[in-house]
Amino acid sequence: MTDHRLHADGARVLADLNALRGIGAYKTGVHKPTFSEPHMRSLEWLAERLPDAGLTAAIDGIGNVLGTSTKSGPKLLAGSHLESQNFAGWLDGPLGVVYALEAARVINPDLSVNGAVEVAAWCDEEGHFGSFLGSRSYVGGVTKDDIDAACDRSSGRTMREALRDVGLAGRARAKAERGRHIGYLEAHIEQGEMLETGGLSIGVVTSQNHAGTTRMDVSRDAGLALARFCVAIDDRFPRLCGPRTVWTTGRITLDPGAPSIIPGRAEMLFQMRDDDPGVIDRLEDLLRSMAAEVSAQGRCSVAVERLRTGAPAMMDATFQQAIEAASTAFAGGRSVRMPSGAGHDAQVLATIMPAGMLFVPSIGGISHHWSENTADADIVTGAQVFVEACRRLLME
Ligand SMILES: [Zn+2]
């Protein structure tokens, strides 16, 4: 690069990430559930820094932080989230927010770039109160009733109470202004081992996987029956799944859950993900026929209820090309195109504007745990690639 002003400042990026790690620190990670005190302090931390990037900061009525620019020319939206899972890692979310802040700090004051990067921290990506409530609110997908019904899955505190407690009740929710942005770019840790194993620096996300989420309800001697059902899934899914299908068991609830009483009812959340919606349909049919078989045996009954099917979110081709070109310039071309395993806010933004995502390597593929980490050198390389990708997208 001939213009040194358009380089991310790696030391500044690392310092910012460590400052955010210091808010709500837990071992080497953080504990920042949505609307907790350290989460709110993190939002304020960001709001205080956005003016350094020529942005006007606002925290809206659902806890989204948005930095908007008055610079002329195209606007690119970039960001991620600042809350964490309980007792989780320091980079899941903050990495994408700090990269976006850095891109805005480098690009916005530079008059050789026509246009600006605007920054977003979407509230509750980690789903303490719901599913992508912040970004879904921004794209117009959350009603008043949805907010009335939302409550914290750990504490039971309602979202209305939480919004009052943190002083956001009654504030307007920011809505996307159609046509304002050329698109949305988000960086995230991979949360898998593909990049590390391949000796690669950057993942260019092609699509966010289709997901089917179901709830299974078992009645009568339900604990043992549910355990048997899990074993049966592991036995039978491999025969019908695709090469990259992933399935996970979420929360299991026994009712009653006392050790001396055989539970009469059990509930399990279950999710399947694959690139191919046909595979999800096939596996959901299999789940239903397995449930019917168990019920037919008469000892207990199993009901399968579909909660939601995630629509595919394809990442924009121009965005993928920009990330790849930026990787050639700043990461020696050590990039690979890959689907995203987990869901991210980019899939929500992709419903109203072109979107792209880049991944940086996760050490050992660890995620949603306080030991989650990425090498400093990979964090800095990712920042260089991110800023360059933003520059290219604005210049195109
Ligand atoms: Zn995340």
Coordinates of C-alpha atoms in Angstrom, one line a residue, residues 32-370:
K32 CA -21.5 -9.5 30.4
P33 CA -25.1 -10.7 30.0
T34 CA -27.4 -8.4 28.2
F35 CA -28.3 -5.3 30.2
S36 CA -25.9 -6.2 33.0
E37 CA -23.9 -3.4 34.5
P38 CA -20.7 -4.4 32.6
H39 CA -22.7 -4.7 29.4
M40 CA -24.1 -1.2 29.8
R41 CA -20.6 0.2 30.7
S42 CA -19.3 -1.4 27.4
L43 CA -22.0 0.3 25.4
E44 CA -21.1 3.6 27.0
W45 CA -17.4 2.9 26.4
L46 CA -18.2 2.6 22.7
A47 CA -20.5 5.6 22.6
E48 CA -17.6 7.7 24.1
R49 CA -15.2 6.6 21.4
L50 CA -17.4 7.0 18.3
P51 CA -16.8 10.8 18.1
D52 CA -13.0 10.0 17.5
A53 CA -14.2 8.5 14.3
G54 CA -16.3 11.5 13.3
L55 CA -19.5 9.7 14.3
T56 CA -22.5 10.9 16.3
A57 CA -23.2 8.3 18.9
A58 CA -26.7 7.2 20.2
I59 CA -27.9 4.3 22.3
D60 CA -31.5 3.4 21.2
G61 CA -34.5 2.0 23.0
I62 CA -33.4 -1.6 22.7
G63 CA -29.8 -1.1 23.6
N64 CA -28.3 -0.8 20.1
V65 CA -25.4 1.6 19.8
L66 CA -25.2 3.4 16.5
G67 CA -22.6 5.8 15.2
T68 CA -23.7 8.0 12.3
S69 CA -21.7 10.2 9.9
T70 CA -22.5 13.4 8.2
K71 CA -19.7 12.9 5.7
S72 CA -20.9 12.9 2.1
G73 CA -20.7 9.9 -0.2
P74 CA -21.7 6.2 0.4
K75 CA -22.1 4.8 3.9
L76 CA -21.0 1.3 4.9
L77 CA -22.5 -0.1 8.1
A78 CA -20.1 -2.3 10.2
G79 CA -20.3 -3.8 13.7
S80 CA -21.1 -6.8 15.9
H81 CA -22.2 -7.1 19.6
L82 CA -20.8 -6.2 23.0
E83 CA -22.7 -8.5 25.4
S84 CA -21.4 -12.0 26.1
Q85 CA -22.7 -15.4 26.9
N86 CA -22.4 -16.2 30.6
F87 CA -18.7 -16.5 31.7
A88 CA -17.6 -16.5 28.1
G89 CA -14.8 -15.2 25.9
W90 CA -13.5 -11.7 25.3
L91 CA -13.6 -11.6 21.5
D92 CA -17.0 -13.0 20.6
G93 CA -18.6 -9.7 19.6
P94 CA -16.1 -7.0 20.7
L95 CA -13.7 -8.1 17.9
G96 CA -16.2 -7.0 15.2
V97 CA -17.2 -3.8 17.1
V98 CA -13.6 -2.7 17.5
Y99 CA -12.7 -3.5 13.9
A100 CA -15.7 -1.4 12.8
L101 CA -14.6 1.4 15.1
E102 CA -11.0 1.2 13.8
A103 CA -12.2 1.2 10.2
A104 CA -14.3 4.3 10.9
R105 CA -11.3 6.0 12.7
V106 CA -9.0 5.3 9.7
I107 CA -11.4 5.9 6.8
N108 CA -13.8 8.7 7.9
P109 CA -11.3 11.5 8.4
D110 CA -9.5 10.6 5.1
L111 CA -10.8 12.8 2.4
S112 CA -9.3 10.6 -0.3
V113 CA -12.1 8.1 0.5
N114 CA -15.5 9.1 -0.7
G115 CA -17.9 8.0 2.0
A116 CA -17.8 6.8 5.6
V117 CA -18.0 3.7 7.8
E118 CA -20.9 3.8 10.3
V119 CA -20.6 1.7 13.4
A120 CA -23.2 -0.5 15.2
A121 CA -23.2 -2.7 18.3
W122 CA -26.4 -4.8 18.1
C123 CA -28.0 -5.6 21.4
D124 CA -28.5 -9.2 22.6
E125 CA -27.0 -11.1 19.7
E126 CA -26.2 -13.8 22.3
G127 CA -29.9 -14.3 22.9
H128 CA -30.3 -13.7 26.6
F129 CA -33.8 -12.2 26.0
G130 CA -34.6 -13.5 22.5
S131 CA -33.1 -14.1 19.1
F132 CA -31.1 -11.2 17.5
L133 CA -33.5 -8.7 19.1
G134 CA -31.2 -5.7 18.5
S135 CA -30.5 -6.2 14.8
R136 CA -34.0 -7.5 14.2
S137 CA -35.4 -4.3 15.7
Y138 CA -33.2 -2.3 13.4
V139 CA -34.6 -4.1 10.3
G140 CA -38.1 -3.7 11.5
G141 CA -38.7 -7.3 12.7
V142 CA -39.5 -6.7 16.4
T143 CA -42.9 -5.5 17.6
K144 CA -43.9 -3.9 20.9
D145 CA -45.6 -7.3 21.8
D146 CA -42.3 -9.1 21.1
I147 CA -40.6 -6.8 23.7
D148 CA -43.5 -7.2 26.2
A149 CA -43.0 -11.0 25.9
A150 CA -39.2 -11.1 26.1
C151 CA -37.5 -12.1 29.4
D152 CA -34.0 -13.1 30.5
R153 CA -33.7 -16.9 30.2
S154 CA -31.2 -17.0 33.2
S155 CA -32.9 -14.6 35.7
G156 CA -36.5 -14.3 34.5
R157 CA -36.3 -10.5 34.5
T158 CA -38.6 -9.2 31.8
M159 CA -37.1 -7.0 29.0
R160 CA -39.4 -4.2 30.0
E161 CA -38.0 -4.3 33.6
A162 CA -34.4 -4.5 32.2
L163 CA -34.9 -1.5 29.9
R164 CA -36.3 0.5 32.9
D165 CA -33.4 -0.6 35.1
V166 CA -30.8 0.6 32.6
G167 CA -32.6 3.8 31.8
L168 CA -33.6 3.0 28.2
A169 CA -37.4 2.6 28.7
G170 CA -39.3 5.0 26.5
R171 CA -36.4 5.7 24.2
A172 CA -37.1 5.3 20.4
R173 CA -35.7 2.3 18.6
A174 CA -33.5 3.2 15.7
K175 CA -34.8 1.8 12.3
A176 CA -32.8 1.2 9.2
E177 CA -33.1 4.1 6.7
R178 CA -33.7 2.3 3.4
G179 CA -31.0 3.1 0.9
R180 CA -28.7 4.8 3.4
H181 CA -26.1 2.0 3.4
I182 CA -24.3 0.2 0.6
G183 CA -24.3 -2.8 2.9
Y184 CA -23.1 -4.3 6.2
L185 CA -19.8 -5.8 7.1
E186 CA -19.1 -7.8 10.2
A187 CA -16.0 -9.6 11.5
H188 CA -16.1 -12.4 14.1
I189 CA -14.0 -15.1 15.5
E190 CA -14.5 -18.4 13.6
Q191 CA -15.6 -20.5 16.6
G192 CA -14.3 -23.5 14.7
E193 CA -10.9 -25.0 13.7
M194 CA -10.9 -24.7 10.0
L195 CA -8.7 -21.6 9.7
E196 CA -6.2 -22.7 12.4
T197 CA -5.9 -26.2 11.0
G198 CA -5.4 -24.9 7.5
G199 CA -2.7 -22.3 8.5
L200 CA -5.1 -19.5 7.3
S201 CA -5.7 -16.0 8.5
I202 CA -9.1 -15.0 7.1
G203 CA -12.4 -16.8 6.5
V204 CA -14.6 -15.3 3.8
V205 CA -18.1 -16.2 4.8
T206 CA -20.2 -17.4 1.9
S207 CA -23.5 -18.1 3.6
Q208 CA -25.0 -18.5 7.0
N209 CA -26.3 -22.0 7.4
H210 CA -29.9 -23.1 7.3
A211 CA -31.0 -24.1 10.7
G212 CA -34.0 -26.0 12.0
T213 CA -34.8 -25.6 15.7
T214 CA -37.3 -27.9 17.4
R215 CA -38.6 -28.6 20.8
M216 CA -39.2 -32.2 22.0
D217 CA -41.7 -32.9 24.7
V218 CA -41.6 -36.2 26.4
S219 CA -44.1 -37.4 29.0
R220 CA -44.1 -40.2 31.5
D221 CA -40.8 -41.5 33.0
A222 CA -39.5 -38.7 30.9
G223 CA -35.8 -38.3 31.9
L224 CA -34.7 -41.8 30.9
A225 CA -36.9 -41.7 27.7
L226 CA -35.3 -38.4 26.7
A227 CA -31.8 -39.7 27.3
R228 CA -32.6 -42.8 25.1
F229 CA -34.0 -40.4 22.4
C230 CA -30.7 -38.5 22.4
V231 CA -28.7 -41.7 21.9
A232 CA -31.1 -42.7 19.1
I233 CA -30.5 -39.4 17.4
D234 CA -26.7 -39.9 17.5
D235 CA -27.2 -43.4 16.1
R236 CA -29.6 -42.5 13.2
F237 CA -28.7 -39.0 12.1
P238 CA -25.3 -39.9 10.6
R239 CA -27.1 -42.2 8.0
L240 CA -29.2 -39.3 6.7
C241 CA -27.1 -36.2 7.3
G242 CA -24.9 -34.3 4.8
P243 CA -21.1 -34.0 5.0
R244 CA -21.2 -30.8 7.0
T245 CA -24.5 -31.1 9.0
V246 CA -24.2 -30.1 12.6
W247 CA -26.7 -30.9 15.3
T248 CA -26.8 -29.7 18.9
T249 CA -28.9 -30.3 21.9
G250 CA -29.8 -27.1 23.8
R251 CA -31.5 -26.7 27.1
I252 CA -33.0 -29.9 28.7
T253 CA -35.6 -29.4 31.4
L254 CA -37.0 -32.1 33.6
D255 CA -40.3 -31.6 35.4
P256 CA -40.2 -32.1 38.3
G257 CA -36.4 -31.9 38.6
A258 CA -36.1 -33.3 42.1
P259 CA -33.7 -36.2 42.5
S260 CA -36.2 -38.4 44.4
I261 CA -39.0 -38.1 41.9
I262 CA -39.3 -39.7 38.4
P263 CA -39.9 -36.8 36.1
G264 CA -43.3 -36.9 34.3
R265 CA -42.3 -34.5 31.6
A266 CA -39.1 -33.6 29.9
E267 CA -38.4 -30.9 27.3
M268 CA -35.4 -30.6 25.0
L269 CA -34.4 -27.9 22.5
F270 CA -32.6 -29.2 19.5
Q271 CA -31.0 -27.5 16.5
M272 CA -29.8 -28.8 13.1
R273 CA -27.7 -26.8 10.6
D274 CA -26.7 -27.4 7.1
D275 CA -26.1 -25.5 3.8
D276 CA -28.8 -27.5 2.2
P277 CA -32.5 -26.9 3.3
G278 CA -33.3 -30.3 1.9
V279 CA -31.1 -32.0 4.5
I280 CA -32.8 -30.0 7.3
D281 CA -36.2 -31.2 6.0
R282 CA -35.0 -34.8 5.8
L283 CA -33.7 -34.8 9.4
E284 CA -36.8 -33.1 10.7
D285 CA -38.9 -35.9 9.1
L286 CA -36.6 -38.4 10.7
L287 CA -37.1 -36.8 14.2
R288 CA -40.8 -36.9 13.7
S289 CA -40.9 -40.6 12.7
M290 CA -38.6 -41.5 15.6
A291 CA -41.0 -39.7 18.0
A292 CA -43.9 -41.6 16.5
E293 CA -42.1 -44.9 17.0
V294 CA -41.4 -44.2 20.7
S295 CA -45.0 -43.0 21.2
A296 CA -46.3 -46.2 19.5
Q297 CA -44.4 -48.4 22.0
G298 CA -46.8 -46.9 24.6
R299 CA -44.4 -46.3 27.5
C300 CA -44.2 -42.6 27.0
S301 CA -45.1 -40.1 24.3
V302 CA -42.8 -37.8 22.4
A303 CA -44.0 -34.7 20.5
V304 CA -41.8 -32.7 18.1
E305 CA -42.6 -29.1 17.6
R306 CA -40.8 -26.9 15.1
L307 CA -39.9 -23.5 16.6
R308 CA -38.3 -21.9 13.6
T309 CA -36.5 -22.6 10.4
G310 CA -33.8 -20.1 9.6
A311 CA -33.9 -18.8 6.1
P312 CA -30.6 -19.0 4.2
A313 CA -28.6 -15.8 4.3
M314 CA -26.3 -15.6 1.4
M315 CA -23.3 -13.2 1.8
D316 CA -23.0 -10.7 -1.0
A317 CA -20.6 -11.7 -3.9
T318 CA -19.1 -8.1 -4.1
F319 CA -18.4 -8.2 -0.3
Q320 CA -16.8 -11.6 -0.6
Q321 CA -14.5 -10.3 -3.4
A322 CA -13.6 -7.2 -1.4
I323 CA -12.6 -9.4 1.6
E324 CA -10.6 -11.7 -0.6
A325 CA -8.8 -8.8 -2.3
A326 CA -8.0 -7.2 1.1
S327 CA -6.7 -10.6 2.2
T328 CA -4.4 -10.7 -0.8
A329 CA -3.1 -7.2 0.2
F330 CA -2.7 -7.7 3.9
A331 CA -2.8 -11.5 4.7
G332 CA -0.7 -12.9 2.0
G333 CA -3.8 -14.3 0.4
R334 CA -4.2 -16.8 3.3
S335 CA -8.0 -16.8 3.1
V336 CA -10.6 -19.4 2.3
R337 CA -14.3 -19.2 1.5
M338 CA -16.4 -21.0 4.1
P339 CA -20.0 -21.2 5.4
S340 CA -20.7 -19.8 8.8
G341 CA -21.6 -22.5 11.4
A342 CA -23.3 -20.2 14.0
G343 CA -25.7 -17.5 13.3
H344 CA -24.7 -13.8 13.5
D345 CA -26.3 -10.4 13.1
A346 CA -25.1 -10.3 9.5
Q347 CA -27.8 -12.8 8.6
V348 CA -30.4 -10.4 9.9
L349 CA -28.9 -7.3 8.1
A350 CA -28.7 -9.4 4.9
T351 CA -32.5 -9.4 4.8
I352 CA -32.5 -5.7 3.9
M353 CA -29.0 -4.9 2.5
P354 CA -26.0 -6.6 0.9
A355 CA -23.9 -8.2 3.7
G356 CA -20.5 -9.8 4.2
M357 CA -18.6 -11.4 7.0
L358 CA -15.0 -12.3 7.7
F359 CA -13.7 -14.7 10.3
V360 CA -10.3 -14.7 12.1
P361 CA -8.9 -18.0 13.6
S362 CA -10.0 -19.3 17.0
I363 CA -7.3 -21.0 18.9
G364 CA -8.3 -24.7 19.2
G365 CA -11.8 -23.7 17.9
I366 CA -12.9 -22.9 21.4
S367 CA -16.0 -20.7 21.8
H368 CA -18.6 -19.7 24.4
H369 CA -16.0 -20.3 27.1
W370 CA -13.8 -17.9 29.0

